[in-house]
Short mmCIF file of C-alpha atoms in Angstrom, two decimals:
data_model
loop_
_atom_site.label_atom_id
_atom_site.label_comp_id
_atom_site.label_asym_id
_atom_site.label_seq_id
_atom_site.Cartn_x
_atom_site.Cartn_y
_atom_site.Cartn_z
CA MET A 1 0.00 0.00 0.00
CA ALA A 2 2.79 2.42 0.76
CA ASP A 3 3.82 2.47 -2.88
CA SER A 4 0.37 3.55 -3.95
CA ALA A 5 -0.10 6.30 -1.39
CA PRO A 6 0.74 9.87 -2.39
CA ASN A 7 4.06 11.06 -1.03
CA SER A 8 4.98 14.73 -1.20
CA ASP A 9 7.97 14.56 1.15
CA GLY A 10 10.66 13.61 -1.32
CA GLY A 11 10.71 10.05 -0.01
CA ASP A 12 12.38 10.71 3.35
CA LEU A 13 9.34 10.99 5.61
CA GLY A 14 10.22 7.77 7.41
CA ARG A 15 13.71 9.02 8.25
CA ARG A 16 12.36 12.39 9.40
CA PHE A 17 9.63 10.79 11.52
CA THR A 18 12.11 8.37 13.08
CA ARG A 19 14.43 11.29 13.91
CA LEU A 20 11.56 13.15 15.58
CA ALA A 21 10.62 10.09 17.64
CA GLY A 22 14.27 9.81 18.68
CA ILE A 23 14.32 13.45 19.75
CA ILE A 24 11.28 12.80 21.94
CA ALA A 25 13.10 9.83 23.51
CA VAL A 26 16.17 11.98 24.24
CA LEU A 27 13.98 14.69 25.77
CA ARG A 28 12.37 12.10 28.05
CA GLU A 29 15.85 10.98 29.13
CA ARG A 30 17.65 14.34 29.39
CA CYS A 31 15.07 17.08 30.04
CA PRO A 32 13.74 17.05 33.63
CA TRP A 33 10.51 18.81 32.64
CA THR A 34 9.74 16.36 29.84
CA ALA A 35 10.85 13.40 31.98
CA ALA A 36 8.33 14.37 34.66
CA LEU A 37 5.37 14.32 32.28
CA THR A 38 2.64 11.71 32.70
CA HIS A 39 -0.39 10.84 30.63
CA GLU A 40 -2.46 12.76 33.15
CA SER A 41 -0.28 15.86 33.15
CA LEU A 42 -0.22 15.91 29.35
CA LEU A 43 -4.02 16.00 29.01
CA GLU A 44 -4.34 19.75 29.46
CA TYR A 45 -1.70 20.32 26.80
CA LEU A 46 -3.34 17.89 24.38
CA VAL A 47 -6.65 19.71 24.67
CA GLU A 48 -4.97 23.11 24.44
CA GLU A 49 -3.03 22.15 21.31
CA ALA A 50 -6.14 20.71 19.67
CA TYR A 51 -7.98 23.97 20.32
CA GLU A 52 -5.08 25.90 18.80
CA VAL A 53 -5.47 23.84 15.60
CA VAL A 54 -9.15 24.77 15.56
CA GLU A 55 -8.30 28.44 16.09
CA ALA A 56 -5.71 28.40 13.28
CA VAL A 57 -8.22 26.89 10.84
CA GLU A 58 -11.02 29.22 11.92
CA ALA A 59 -8.63 32.18 11.49
CA GLY A 60 -8.01 31.04 7.93
CA HIS A 61 -4.39 29.98 8.36
CA THR A 62 -4.70 27.43 5.58
CA GLY A 63 -3.58 29.45 2.56
CA PRO A 64 -0.10 29.68 1.09
CA GLN A 65 0.83 32.89 2.93
CA ASP A 66 0.19 31.62 6.45
CA ALA A 67 -0.16 27.84 6.28
CA GLY A 68 2.98 27.64 8.42
CA GLU A 69 0.84 28.68 11.38
CA LEU A 70 -1.35 25.60 10.92
CA ALA A 71 1.70 23.39 10.31
CA GLY A 72 3.13 24.55 13.62
CA GLU A 73 -0.08 23.82 15.51
CA LEU A 74 -0.38 20.38 13.92
CA GLY A 75 3.21 19.75 14.98
CA ASP A 76 2.26 20.59 18.56
CA VAL A 77 -0.53 17.98 18.41
CA LEU A 78 1.89 15.44 16.91
CA PHE A 79 4.28 16.18 19.79
CA GLN A 80 1.52 15.22 22.20
CA VAL A 81 0.84 11.97 20.35
CA LEU A 82 4.54 11.11 20.31
CA LEU A 83 4.88 11.85 24.03
CA HIS A 84 1.92 9.64 24.95
CA ALA A 85 3.28 6.83 22.77
CA ARG A 86 6.74 7.24 24.31
CA LEU A 87 5.29 6.93 27.82
CA GLN A 88 3.65 3.68 26.77
CA GLU A 89 6.87 2.45 25.17
CA GLU A 90 8.77 3.17 28.40
CA SER A 91 6.16 1.09 30.24
CA GLY A 92 6.60 -1.75 27.77
CA HIS A 93 3.07 -1.55 26.38
CA PHE A 94 3.41 -0.16 22.84
CA GLY A 95 5.32 2.41 20.84
CA ILE A 96 4.68 4.93 18.10
CA GLY A 97 5.13 2.23 15.45
CA ASP A 98 2.15 0.39 16.92
CA VAL A 99 0.10 3.60 16.81
CA VAL A 100 1.03 4.09 13.14
CA ASP A 101 0.23 0.44 12.30
CA SER A 102 -3.10 0.62 14.13
CA LEU A 103 -4.13 3.79 12.33
CA THR A 104 -3.02 2.40 8.96
CA ALA A 105 -5.12 -0.74 9.47
CA LYS A 106 -8.10 1.33 10.63
CA MET A 107 -7.98 3.62 7.59
CA ILE A 108 -7.88 0.60 5.27
CA ARG A 109 -10.79 -1.08 7.11
CA ARG A 110 -12.92 2.04 7.29
CA ASN A 111 -12.43 3.08 3.68
CA PRO A 112 -13.38 -0.01 1.67
CA HIS A 113 -14.40 2.26 -1.21
CA VAL A 114 -10.71 3.19 -1.61
CA PHE A 115 -8.82 0.14 -0.32
CA ALA A 116 -9.20 -3.60 -0.74
CA SER A 117 -8.83 -5.62 2.46
CA ASP A 118 -5.17 -6.30 1.61
CA GLY A 119 -4.48 -2.53 1.54
CA SER A 120 -4.17 -2.22 -2.21
CA VAL A 121 -5.87 0.76 -3.81
CA ARG A 122 -9.06 -0.04 -5.70
CA THR A 123 -9.25 1.06 -9.31
CA ALA A 124 -12.88 2.14 -9.00
CA THR A 125 -14.57 3.92 -6.11
CA THR A 126 -17.80 5.70 -5.30
CA ASP A 127 -18.32 9.44 -5.52
CA ASP A 128 -21.34 9.35 -3.21
CA PRO A 129 -20.53 10.77 0.24
CA ALA A 130 -23.57 8.97 1.71
CA ASP A 131 -22.18 5.60 0.55
CA ILE A 132 -18.81 6.47 2.04
CA GLU A 133 -20.33 7.45 5.37
CA ARG A 134 -22.43 4.27 5.46
CA ALA A 135 -19.34 2.11 4.81
CA TRP A 136 -17.39 3.98 7.52
CA ASP A 137 -20.22 3.52 10.04
CA GLU A 138 -20.58 -0.19 9.19
CA ALA A 139 -16.84 -0.77 9.60
CA LYS A 140 -16.86 1.08 12.92
CA LYS A 141 -19.80 -1.01 14.18
CA ARG A 142 -17.94 -4.21 13.30
CA GLU A 143 -14.93 -2.95 15.26
CA LYS A 144 -16.92 -1.90 18.31
CA PRO A 145 -20.28 -3.64 18.44
CA GLY A 146 -22.72 -1.88 20.72
#
């Protein structure tokens, strides 16, 4: 599937993402403030950063002149995700790779109009948003009945 997905990063996104995850690990080891963070203490920051994304979009920071504002806010949310995953990795539960794999599998499952069950991209798809929403809801119900 990775070969069929659009890639606008020049092909080095994996290296860049791995470097970022490594920086988070070093911060957890070497920065007392970051080392003291817990899932609970991070919650206020996660909510705050999510609101800042909303504010950037609502302020129109999505055009070419000021899209960097939105990129920065999205980076702050990504930082939160990486920190939570790092805490879990330190506890031996899961790491950021597991988060990426889980999301990849979910996107394939919940978008059967785009992907076959093996992750390959379908040649034909629907243009009907109602069909897409129905398929998403059905996939979600199968994942979490009730």
